[in-house]
Coordinates of C-alpha atoms in Angstrom, one line a residue:
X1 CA -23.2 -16.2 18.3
X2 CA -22.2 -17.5 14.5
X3 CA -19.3 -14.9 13.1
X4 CA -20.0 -12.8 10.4
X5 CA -18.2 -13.5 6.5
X6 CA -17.2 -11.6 4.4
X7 CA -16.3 -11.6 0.7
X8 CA -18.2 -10.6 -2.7
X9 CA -15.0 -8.6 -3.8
X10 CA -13.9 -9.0 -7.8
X11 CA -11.5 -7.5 -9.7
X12 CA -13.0 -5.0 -12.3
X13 CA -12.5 -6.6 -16.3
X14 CA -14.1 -5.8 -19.5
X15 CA -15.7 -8.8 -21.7
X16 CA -14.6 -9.1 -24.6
X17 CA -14.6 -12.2 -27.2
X18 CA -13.7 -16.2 -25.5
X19 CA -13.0 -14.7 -22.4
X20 CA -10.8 -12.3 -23.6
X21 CA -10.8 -8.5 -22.3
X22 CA -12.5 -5.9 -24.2
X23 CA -9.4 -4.2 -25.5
X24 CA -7.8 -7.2 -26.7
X25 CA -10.8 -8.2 -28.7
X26 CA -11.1 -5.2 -30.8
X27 CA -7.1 -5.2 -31.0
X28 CA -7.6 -8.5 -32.6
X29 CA -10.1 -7.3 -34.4
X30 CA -8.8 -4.6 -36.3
X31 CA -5.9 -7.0 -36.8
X32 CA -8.1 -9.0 -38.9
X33 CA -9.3 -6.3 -40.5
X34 CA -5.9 -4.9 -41.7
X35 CA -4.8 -8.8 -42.8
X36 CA -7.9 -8.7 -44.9
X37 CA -7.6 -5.4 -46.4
X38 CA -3.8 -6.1 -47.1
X39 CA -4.8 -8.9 -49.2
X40 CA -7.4 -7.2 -51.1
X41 CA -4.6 -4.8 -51.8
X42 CA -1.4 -7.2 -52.5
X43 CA -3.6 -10.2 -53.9
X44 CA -0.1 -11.9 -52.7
X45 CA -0.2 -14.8 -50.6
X46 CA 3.1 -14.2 -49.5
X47 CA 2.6 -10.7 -48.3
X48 CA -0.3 -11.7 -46.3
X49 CA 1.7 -14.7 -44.5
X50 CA 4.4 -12.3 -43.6
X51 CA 1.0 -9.9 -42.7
X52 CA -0.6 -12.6 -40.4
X53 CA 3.1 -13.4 -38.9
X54 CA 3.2 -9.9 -37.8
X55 CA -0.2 -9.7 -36.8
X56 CA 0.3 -12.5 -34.2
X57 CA 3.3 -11.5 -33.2
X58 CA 1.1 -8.7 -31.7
X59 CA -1.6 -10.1 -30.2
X60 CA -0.3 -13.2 -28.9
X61 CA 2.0 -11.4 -26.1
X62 CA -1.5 -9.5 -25.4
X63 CA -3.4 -13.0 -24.6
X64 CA -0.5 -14.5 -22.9
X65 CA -0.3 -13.3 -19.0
X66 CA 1.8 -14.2 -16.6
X67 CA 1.4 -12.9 -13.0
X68 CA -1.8 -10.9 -13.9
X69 CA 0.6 -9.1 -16.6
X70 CA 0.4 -9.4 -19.9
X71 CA 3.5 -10.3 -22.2
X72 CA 4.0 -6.4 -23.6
X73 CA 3.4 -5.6 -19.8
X74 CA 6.3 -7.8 -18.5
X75 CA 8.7 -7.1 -21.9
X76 CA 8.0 -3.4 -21.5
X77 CA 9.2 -3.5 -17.4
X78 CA 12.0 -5.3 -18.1
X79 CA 13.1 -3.1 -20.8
X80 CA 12.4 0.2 -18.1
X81 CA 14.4 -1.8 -15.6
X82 CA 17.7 -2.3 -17.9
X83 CA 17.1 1.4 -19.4
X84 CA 17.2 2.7 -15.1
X85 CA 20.2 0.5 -14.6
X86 CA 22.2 2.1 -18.0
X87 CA 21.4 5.3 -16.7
X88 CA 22.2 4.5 -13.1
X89 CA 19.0 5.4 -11.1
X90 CA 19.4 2.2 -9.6
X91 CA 22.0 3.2 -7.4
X92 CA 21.6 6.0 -4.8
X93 CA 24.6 7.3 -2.6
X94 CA 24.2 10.1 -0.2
X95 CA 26.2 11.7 2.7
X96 CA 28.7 14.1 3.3
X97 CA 30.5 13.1 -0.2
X98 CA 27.7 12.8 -2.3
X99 CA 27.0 15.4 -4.9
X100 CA 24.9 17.5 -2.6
X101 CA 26.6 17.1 0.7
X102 CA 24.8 16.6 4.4
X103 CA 22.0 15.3 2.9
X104 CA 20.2 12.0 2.3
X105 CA 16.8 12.6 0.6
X106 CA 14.2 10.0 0.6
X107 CA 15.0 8.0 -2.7
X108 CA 12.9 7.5 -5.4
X109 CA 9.3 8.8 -5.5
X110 CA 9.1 10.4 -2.1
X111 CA 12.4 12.4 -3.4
X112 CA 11.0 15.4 -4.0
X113 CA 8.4 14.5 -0.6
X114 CA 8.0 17.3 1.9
X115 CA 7.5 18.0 5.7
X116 CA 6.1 20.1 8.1
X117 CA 4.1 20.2 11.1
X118 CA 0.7 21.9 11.7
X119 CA -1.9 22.1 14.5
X120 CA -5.4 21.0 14.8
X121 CA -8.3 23.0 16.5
X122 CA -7.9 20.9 19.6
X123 CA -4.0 21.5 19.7
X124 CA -2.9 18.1 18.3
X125 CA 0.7 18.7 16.5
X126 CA 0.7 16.3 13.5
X127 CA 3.2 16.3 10.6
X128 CA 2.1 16.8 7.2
X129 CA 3.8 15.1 4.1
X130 CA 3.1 16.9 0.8
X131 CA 4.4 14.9 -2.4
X132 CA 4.7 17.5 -4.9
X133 CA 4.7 15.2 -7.5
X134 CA 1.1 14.9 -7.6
X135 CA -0.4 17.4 -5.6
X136 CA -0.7 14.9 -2.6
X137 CA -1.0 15.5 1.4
X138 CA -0.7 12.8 3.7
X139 CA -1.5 13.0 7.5
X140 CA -0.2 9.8 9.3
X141 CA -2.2 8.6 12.5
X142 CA -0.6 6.1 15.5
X143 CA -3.2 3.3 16.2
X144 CA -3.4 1.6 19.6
X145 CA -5.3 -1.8 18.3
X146 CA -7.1 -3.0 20.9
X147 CA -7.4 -6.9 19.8
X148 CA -9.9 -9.5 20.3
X149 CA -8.4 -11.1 23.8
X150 CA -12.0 -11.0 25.7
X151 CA -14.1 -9.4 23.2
X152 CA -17.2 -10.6 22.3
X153 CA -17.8 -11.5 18.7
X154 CA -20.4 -8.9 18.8
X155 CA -18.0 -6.2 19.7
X156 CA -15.5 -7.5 17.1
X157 CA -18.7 -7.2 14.7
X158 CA -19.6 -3.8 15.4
X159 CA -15.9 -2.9 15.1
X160 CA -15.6 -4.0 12.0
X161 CA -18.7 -2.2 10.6
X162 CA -17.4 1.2 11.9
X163 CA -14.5 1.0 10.1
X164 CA -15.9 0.0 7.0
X165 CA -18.2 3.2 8.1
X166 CA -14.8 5.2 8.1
X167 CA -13.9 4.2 4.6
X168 CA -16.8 5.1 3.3
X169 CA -17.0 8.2 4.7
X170 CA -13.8 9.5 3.6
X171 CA -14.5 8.5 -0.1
X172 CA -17.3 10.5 0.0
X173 CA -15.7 13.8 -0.2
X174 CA -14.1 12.5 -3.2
X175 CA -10.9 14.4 -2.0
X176 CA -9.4 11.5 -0.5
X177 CA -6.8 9.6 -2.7
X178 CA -6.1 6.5 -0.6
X179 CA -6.4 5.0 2.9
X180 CA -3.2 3.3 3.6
X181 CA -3.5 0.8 6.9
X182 CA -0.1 -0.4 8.1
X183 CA 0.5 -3.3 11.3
X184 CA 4.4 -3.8 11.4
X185 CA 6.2 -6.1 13.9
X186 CA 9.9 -4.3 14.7
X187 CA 12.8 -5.5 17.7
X188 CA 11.4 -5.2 20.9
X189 CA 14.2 -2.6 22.7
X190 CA 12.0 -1.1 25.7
X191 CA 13.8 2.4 25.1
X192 CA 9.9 3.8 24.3
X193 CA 8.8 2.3 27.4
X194 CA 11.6 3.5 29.8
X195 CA 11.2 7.0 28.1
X196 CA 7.8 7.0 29.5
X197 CA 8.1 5.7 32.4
X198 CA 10.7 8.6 33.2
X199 CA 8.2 10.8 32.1
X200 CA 5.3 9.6 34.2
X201 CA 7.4 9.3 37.5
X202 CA 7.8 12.5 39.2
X203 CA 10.4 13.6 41.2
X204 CA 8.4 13.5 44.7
X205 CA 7.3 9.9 44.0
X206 CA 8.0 7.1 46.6
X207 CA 10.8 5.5 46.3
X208 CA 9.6 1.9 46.1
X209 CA 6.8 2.7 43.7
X210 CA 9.5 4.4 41.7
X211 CA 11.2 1.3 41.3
X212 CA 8.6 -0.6 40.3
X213 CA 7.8 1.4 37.5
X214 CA 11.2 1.1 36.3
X215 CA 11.5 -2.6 36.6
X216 CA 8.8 -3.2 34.8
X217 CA 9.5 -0.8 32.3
X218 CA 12.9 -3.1 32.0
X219 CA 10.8 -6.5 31.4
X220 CA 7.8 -5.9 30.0
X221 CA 7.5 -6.9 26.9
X222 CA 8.6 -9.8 24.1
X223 CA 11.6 -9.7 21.6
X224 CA 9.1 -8.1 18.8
X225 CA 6.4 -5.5 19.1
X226 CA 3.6 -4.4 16.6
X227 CA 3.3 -1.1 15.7
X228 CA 0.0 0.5 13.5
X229 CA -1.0 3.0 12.0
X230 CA -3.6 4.5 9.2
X231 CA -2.2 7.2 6.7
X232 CA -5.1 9.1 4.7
X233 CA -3.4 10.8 1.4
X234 CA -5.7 14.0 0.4
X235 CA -5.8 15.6 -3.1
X236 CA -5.0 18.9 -3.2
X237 CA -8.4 20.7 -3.9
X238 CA -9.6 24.5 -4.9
X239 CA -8.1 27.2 -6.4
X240 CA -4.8 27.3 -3.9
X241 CA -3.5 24.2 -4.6
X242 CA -0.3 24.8 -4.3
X243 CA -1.0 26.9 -1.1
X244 CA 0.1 24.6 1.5
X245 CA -1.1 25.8 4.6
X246 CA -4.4 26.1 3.8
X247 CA -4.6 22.7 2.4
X248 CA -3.1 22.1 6.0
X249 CA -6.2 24.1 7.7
X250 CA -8.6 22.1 5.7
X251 CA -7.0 18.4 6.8
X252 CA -6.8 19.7 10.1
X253 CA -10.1 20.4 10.5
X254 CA -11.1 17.0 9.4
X255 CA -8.9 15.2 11.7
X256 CA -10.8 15.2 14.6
X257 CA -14.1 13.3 13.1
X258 CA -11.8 11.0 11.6
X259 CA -10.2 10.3 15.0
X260 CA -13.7 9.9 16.3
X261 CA -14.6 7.6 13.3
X262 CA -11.6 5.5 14.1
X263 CA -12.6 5.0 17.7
X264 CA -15.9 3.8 17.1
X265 CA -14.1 1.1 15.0
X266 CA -12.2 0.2 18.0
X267 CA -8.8 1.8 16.9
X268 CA -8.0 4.9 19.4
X269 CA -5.8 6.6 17.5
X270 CA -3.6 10.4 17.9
X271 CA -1.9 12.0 14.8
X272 CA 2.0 11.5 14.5
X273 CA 4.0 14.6 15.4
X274 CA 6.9 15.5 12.9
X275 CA 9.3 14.0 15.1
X276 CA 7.8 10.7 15.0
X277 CA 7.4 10.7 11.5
X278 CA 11.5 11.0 11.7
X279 CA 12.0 8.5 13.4
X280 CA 10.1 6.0 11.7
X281 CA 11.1 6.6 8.0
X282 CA 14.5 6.6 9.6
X283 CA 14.8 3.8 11.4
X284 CA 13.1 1.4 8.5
X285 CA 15.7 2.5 6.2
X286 CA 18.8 2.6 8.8
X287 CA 17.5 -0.4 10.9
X288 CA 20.8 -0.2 12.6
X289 CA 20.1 3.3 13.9
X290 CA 16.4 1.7 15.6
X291 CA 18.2 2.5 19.3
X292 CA 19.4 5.6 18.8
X293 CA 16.4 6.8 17.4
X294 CA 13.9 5.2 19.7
X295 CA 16.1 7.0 22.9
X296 CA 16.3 10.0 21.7
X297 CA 12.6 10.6 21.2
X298 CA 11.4 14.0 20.8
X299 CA 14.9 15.8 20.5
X300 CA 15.5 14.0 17.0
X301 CA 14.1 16.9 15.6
X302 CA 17.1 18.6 17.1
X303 CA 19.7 16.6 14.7
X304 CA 17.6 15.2 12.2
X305 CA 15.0 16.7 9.3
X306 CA 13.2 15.6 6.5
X307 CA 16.7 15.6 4.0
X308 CA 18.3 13.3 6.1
X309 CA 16.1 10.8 7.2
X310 CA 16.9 8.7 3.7
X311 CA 19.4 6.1 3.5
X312 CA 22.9 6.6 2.9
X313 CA 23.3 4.0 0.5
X314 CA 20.7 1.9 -1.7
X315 CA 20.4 -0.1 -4.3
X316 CA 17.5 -1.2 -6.3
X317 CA 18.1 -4.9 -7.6
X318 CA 15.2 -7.2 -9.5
X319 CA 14.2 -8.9 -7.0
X320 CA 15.0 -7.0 -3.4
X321 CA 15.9 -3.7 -2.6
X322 CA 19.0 -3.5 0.2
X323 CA 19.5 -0.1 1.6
X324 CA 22.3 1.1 4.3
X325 CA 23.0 -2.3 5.6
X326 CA 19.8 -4.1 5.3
X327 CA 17.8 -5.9 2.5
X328 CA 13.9 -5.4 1.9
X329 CA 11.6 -7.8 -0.2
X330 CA 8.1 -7.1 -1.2
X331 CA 5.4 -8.5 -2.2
X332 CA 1.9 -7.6 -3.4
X333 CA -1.4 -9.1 -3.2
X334 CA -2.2 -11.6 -6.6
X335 CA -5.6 -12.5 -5.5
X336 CA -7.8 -11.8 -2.9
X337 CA -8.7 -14.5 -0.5
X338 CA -11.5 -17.0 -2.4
X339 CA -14.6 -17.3 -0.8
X340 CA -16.0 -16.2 2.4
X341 CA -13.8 -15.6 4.8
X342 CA -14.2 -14.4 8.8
X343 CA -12.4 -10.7 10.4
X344 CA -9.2 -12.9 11.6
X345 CA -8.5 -14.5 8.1
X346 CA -5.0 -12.2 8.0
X347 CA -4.2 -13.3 11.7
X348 CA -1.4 -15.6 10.6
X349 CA 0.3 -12.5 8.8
X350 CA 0.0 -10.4 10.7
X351 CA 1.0 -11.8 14.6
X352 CA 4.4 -11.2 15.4
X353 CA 6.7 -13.7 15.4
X354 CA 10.7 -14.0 17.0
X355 CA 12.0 -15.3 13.4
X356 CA 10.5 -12.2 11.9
X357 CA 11.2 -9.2 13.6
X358 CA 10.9 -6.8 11.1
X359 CA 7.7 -7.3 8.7
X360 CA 5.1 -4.9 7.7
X361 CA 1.7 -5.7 6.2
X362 CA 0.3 -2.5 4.7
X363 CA -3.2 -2.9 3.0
X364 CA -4.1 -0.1 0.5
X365 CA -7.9 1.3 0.2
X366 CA -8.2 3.6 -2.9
X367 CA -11.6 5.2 -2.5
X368 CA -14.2 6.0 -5.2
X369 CA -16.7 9.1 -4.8
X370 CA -20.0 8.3 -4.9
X371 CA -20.5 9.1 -8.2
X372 CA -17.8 7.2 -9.4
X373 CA -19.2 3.9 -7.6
X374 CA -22.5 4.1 -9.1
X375 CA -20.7 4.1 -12.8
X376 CA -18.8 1.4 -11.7
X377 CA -20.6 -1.4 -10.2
X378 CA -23.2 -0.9 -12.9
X379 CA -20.1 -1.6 -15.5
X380 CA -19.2 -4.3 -13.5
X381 CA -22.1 -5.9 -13.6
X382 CA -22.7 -5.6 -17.4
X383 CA -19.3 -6.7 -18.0
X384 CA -19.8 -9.9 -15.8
X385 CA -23.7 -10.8 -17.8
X386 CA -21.5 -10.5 -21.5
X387 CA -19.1 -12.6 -20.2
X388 CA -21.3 -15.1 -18.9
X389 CA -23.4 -15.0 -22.0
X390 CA -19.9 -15.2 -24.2
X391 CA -18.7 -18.2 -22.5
X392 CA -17.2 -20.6 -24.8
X393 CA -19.7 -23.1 -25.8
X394 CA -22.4 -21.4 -24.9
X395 CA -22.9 -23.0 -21.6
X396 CA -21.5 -20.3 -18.8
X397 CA -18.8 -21.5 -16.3
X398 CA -19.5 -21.4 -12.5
X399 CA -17.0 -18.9 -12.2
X400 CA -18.9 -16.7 -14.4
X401 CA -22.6 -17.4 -12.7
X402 CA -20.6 -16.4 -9.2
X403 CA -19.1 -12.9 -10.5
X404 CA -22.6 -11.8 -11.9
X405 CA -23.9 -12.9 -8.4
X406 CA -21.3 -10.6 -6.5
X407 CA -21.6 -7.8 -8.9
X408 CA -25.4 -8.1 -8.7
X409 CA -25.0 -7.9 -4.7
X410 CA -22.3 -4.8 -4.8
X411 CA -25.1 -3.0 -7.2
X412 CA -27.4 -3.5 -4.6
X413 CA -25.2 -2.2 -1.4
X414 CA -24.1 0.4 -3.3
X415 CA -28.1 1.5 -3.9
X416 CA -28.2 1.4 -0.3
X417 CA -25.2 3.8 0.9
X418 CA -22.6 1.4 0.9
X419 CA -18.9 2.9 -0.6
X420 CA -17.2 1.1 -3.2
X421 CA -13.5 0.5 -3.0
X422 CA -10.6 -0.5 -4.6
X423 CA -7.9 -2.5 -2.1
X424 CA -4.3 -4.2 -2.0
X425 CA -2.2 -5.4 0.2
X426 CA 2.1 -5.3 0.2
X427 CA 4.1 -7.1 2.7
X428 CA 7.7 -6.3 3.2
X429 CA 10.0 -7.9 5.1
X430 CA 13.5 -6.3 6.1
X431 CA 17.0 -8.6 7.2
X432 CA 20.3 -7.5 8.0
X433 CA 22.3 -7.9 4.8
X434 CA 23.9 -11.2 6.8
X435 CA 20.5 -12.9 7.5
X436 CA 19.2 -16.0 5.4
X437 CA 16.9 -14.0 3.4
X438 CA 15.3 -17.3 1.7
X439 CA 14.4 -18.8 4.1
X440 CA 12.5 -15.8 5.5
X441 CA 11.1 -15.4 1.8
X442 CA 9.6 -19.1 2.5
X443 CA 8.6 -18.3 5.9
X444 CA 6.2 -14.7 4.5
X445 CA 4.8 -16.9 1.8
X446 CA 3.7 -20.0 3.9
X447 CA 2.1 -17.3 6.0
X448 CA 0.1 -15.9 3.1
X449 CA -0.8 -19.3 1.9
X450 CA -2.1 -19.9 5.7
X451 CA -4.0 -16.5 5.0
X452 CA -5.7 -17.8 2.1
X453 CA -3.7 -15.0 -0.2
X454 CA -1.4 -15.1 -3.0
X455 CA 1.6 -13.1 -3.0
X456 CA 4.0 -12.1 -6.1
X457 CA 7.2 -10.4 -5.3
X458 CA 7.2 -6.8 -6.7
X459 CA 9.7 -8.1 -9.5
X460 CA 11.6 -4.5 -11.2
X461 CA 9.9 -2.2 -8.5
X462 CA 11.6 -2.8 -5.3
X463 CA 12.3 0.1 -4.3
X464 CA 9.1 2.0 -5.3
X465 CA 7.3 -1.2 -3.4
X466 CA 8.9 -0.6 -0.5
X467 CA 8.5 3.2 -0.2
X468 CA 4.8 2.7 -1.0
X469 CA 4.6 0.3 2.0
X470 CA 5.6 2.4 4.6
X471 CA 2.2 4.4 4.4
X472 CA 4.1 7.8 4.0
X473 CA 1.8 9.0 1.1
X474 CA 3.6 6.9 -2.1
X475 CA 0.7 5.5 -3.8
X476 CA 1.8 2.9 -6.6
X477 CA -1.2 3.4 -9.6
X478 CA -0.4 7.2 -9.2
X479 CA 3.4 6.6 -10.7
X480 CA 2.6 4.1 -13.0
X481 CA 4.9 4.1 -15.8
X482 CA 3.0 1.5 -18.0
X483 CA 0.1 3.2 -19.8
X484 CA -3.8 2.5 -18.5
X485 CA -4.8 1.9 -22.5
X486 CA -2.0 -0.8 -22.6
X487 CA -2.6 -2.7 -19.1

């Protein structure tokens, strides 16, 4: 049986004039405009250099991109980035000396993050982060992947329709902010399995069968495990927004046809309890404190909570982000893969591998109502037709001819009951502060090349990057600090 493609996806830009967006046009536009009305004024040549020096002054950093970003895009980060560093919101110190002693908050923007733990109708304890920031609630789900060893490619088909199934059905309640899908390869220390094992054994056991339970709890295994997981971030909706346990009651009754959404897709998964949820935002920062944290299992709750689970120290530099005694780079997605590609295409990425133990791939759905898609694709495809028609030289590119073609086709699934969705993808990868971090840098982008994606390191956003990674409800567009009008 032939594998399925996939592909059609293109990034949403207004037409404007020689293949120029929208904005920009009428930008340089008025520009013109005010050169010629300046003259008409002045009726000095002079004056009306000095006008059109200023006037491209303007509008070339606007044409100019770099990265996707636009010159007054890149000047105005840099100029955020040195204004954080004079006011010192670069560095972060907590602990038992810091200003509010005993505690080390989550830095950043899950600072002012909060958890608790609720329970669903069918008695499934999950842990609830609510970002107060903006009105956000995130419930974090463990997945069990089950993988493609000896799985037909029909199976692997119908899995991957059931989870494009399950995005579309959470952005049609239009509550649902963003689906955030995580697969992150950690050290291998078989403390999670031995924990287990010593709770399945029972006292009464024979002995032999005992021992064999242990010793292979003691082998089993490589030097590097994967660990998943799918955070859904809810809006807060209706009158008692700020009421959080009924915003609680309303997620909770959801969870179980999500669950049941998630294992027709072939992902079994259970919602993570509030211990768990310690222990994971705890060990990525502290990575030294993974063995710890992994034996003491449930009972973390006993010594840790929410306002101590953040790093003791961190610092937020340019181009990585090192926090208690580990450094961090991330990256985001440039482009999407070109072309049709099959289910496996982010294989390479995403396998675990001994030279990368700790690296996490986290791909980021934001979901559009139903009413919102409509709007869209039909923008999209007018947008793609006047920028085909406006090609330079009258004669359209094949670029052009192909993005009318795909927003034709996402116009047409979209008729049909298709959902329409917006998706990016970070990688991080974490070192101790001793490790060659280079050449692991190499090693993450020859692995994106093999996936047919381009990568940019989050450059000025580190920190935020990294936090948004994790799939603990940070979603980046929501804290922009660059205005929509001027992107």
């Amino acid at each position: 049986m032939t594998a399925r493609l996939y592909g059609r996806w293109e990034k949403p830009r207004s037409a404007g004039f020689f293949g120029m967006t929208f904005g920009v046009s009428m930008v340089g536009i008025g520009l013109v405009i005010a050169v010629m009305i300046g003259y008409l004024i002045t009726r000095s040549l002079p004056v009306t250099g000095l006008q059109i020096l200023a006037s491209a002054a303007v509008f070339t950093p606007m044409v100019i991109t770099r990265n996707g970003r636009t010159g007054w895009e890149i000047l105005l980060l840099r100029t955020q980035f040195a204004m954080a560093g004079v006011r010192g919101e670069q560095v972060y110190r907590a602990g038992r000396f810091s200003l509010i002693p005993g505690t080390s908050r989550l830095p950043g923007l899950a600072a002012d993050s909060q958890l608790t733990e609720y329970e669903t109708p069918g008695g499934q304890r999950f842990g609830l982060i609510h970002l107060r920031r903006t009105d956000h609630y995130t419930v974090v789900l463990r997945v069990l992947p089950a993988g493609e060893e000896l799985v037909d490619q029909a199976q692997i088909d119908s899995w991957v329709d059931g989870y494009g199934q399950f995005l579309a059905a959470q952005g049609r309640s239009g509550d649902v902010v963003a689906v955030t899908s995580v697969c992150e390869t950690v050290r291998e220390t078989r403390l999670k399995q031995r924990r287990e094992v010593a709770r399945l054994v029972r006292e009464n056991a024979p002995a032999y069968a005992a021992t064999v339970m242990r010793e292979a709890a003691a082998v089993a295994g490589g030097r590097v495990r994967i660990e998943a997981r799918i955070a859904i971030t809810y809006r807060a909706r209706g009158k008692l927004r700020r009421n959080q346990p009924e915003q609680a009651r309303e997620i909770a009754q959801r969870l179980q046809g999500v669950l049941s959404q998630l294992a027709r897709a072939g992902l079994p998964a259970a919602p993570m309890p509030a211990w768990e949820l310690l222990g994971l935002v705890r060990s990525r920062f502290d990575i030294a404190a993974q063995d710890n944290i992994e034996a003491a299992g449930p009972s973390i709750s006993d010594t840790q909570s929410w306002d101590t689970v953040g790093p003791v120290s961190a610092l937020d530099r340019w181009d990585h982000y090192v926090h208690d005694a580990a450094r961090s780079v991330t990256w985001e997605m440039d482009t999407a893969p070109l072309g049709a590609i099959s289910e496996n295409v982010l294989k390479a990425l995403l396998e675990p591998r001994a030279d990368l133990p700790r690296k996490r791939v986290a791909v980021v759905y934001r979901l559009h109502s139903a009413a919102e898609a409509t709007e869209i694709v039909d923008s999209d495809f007018r947008d793609a037709l006047a920028a085909e028609q406006t090609e330079p030289g009258g004669i359209a590119s094949a670029a052009a001819s192909i993005r009318v073609d795909n927003t034709k086709a996402a116009r047409q699934e979209q008729a049909r009951g298709a959902g329409l969705t917006r998706f990016g993808l970070l990688v991080t990868a974490t070192a101790r502060l001793d490790d060659d971090m280079p050449v692991i840098a190499a090693s993450i982008e020859s692995l994106s090349a093999a996936s047919r994606l381009t990568l940019r390191r989050c450059y000025g956003y580190q920190a935020s990057a990294f936090a948004a990674s994790l799939g603990i409800g940070v979603i980046l567009p929501e804290h922009s600090s660059i205005s929509k009008r001027l992107t």
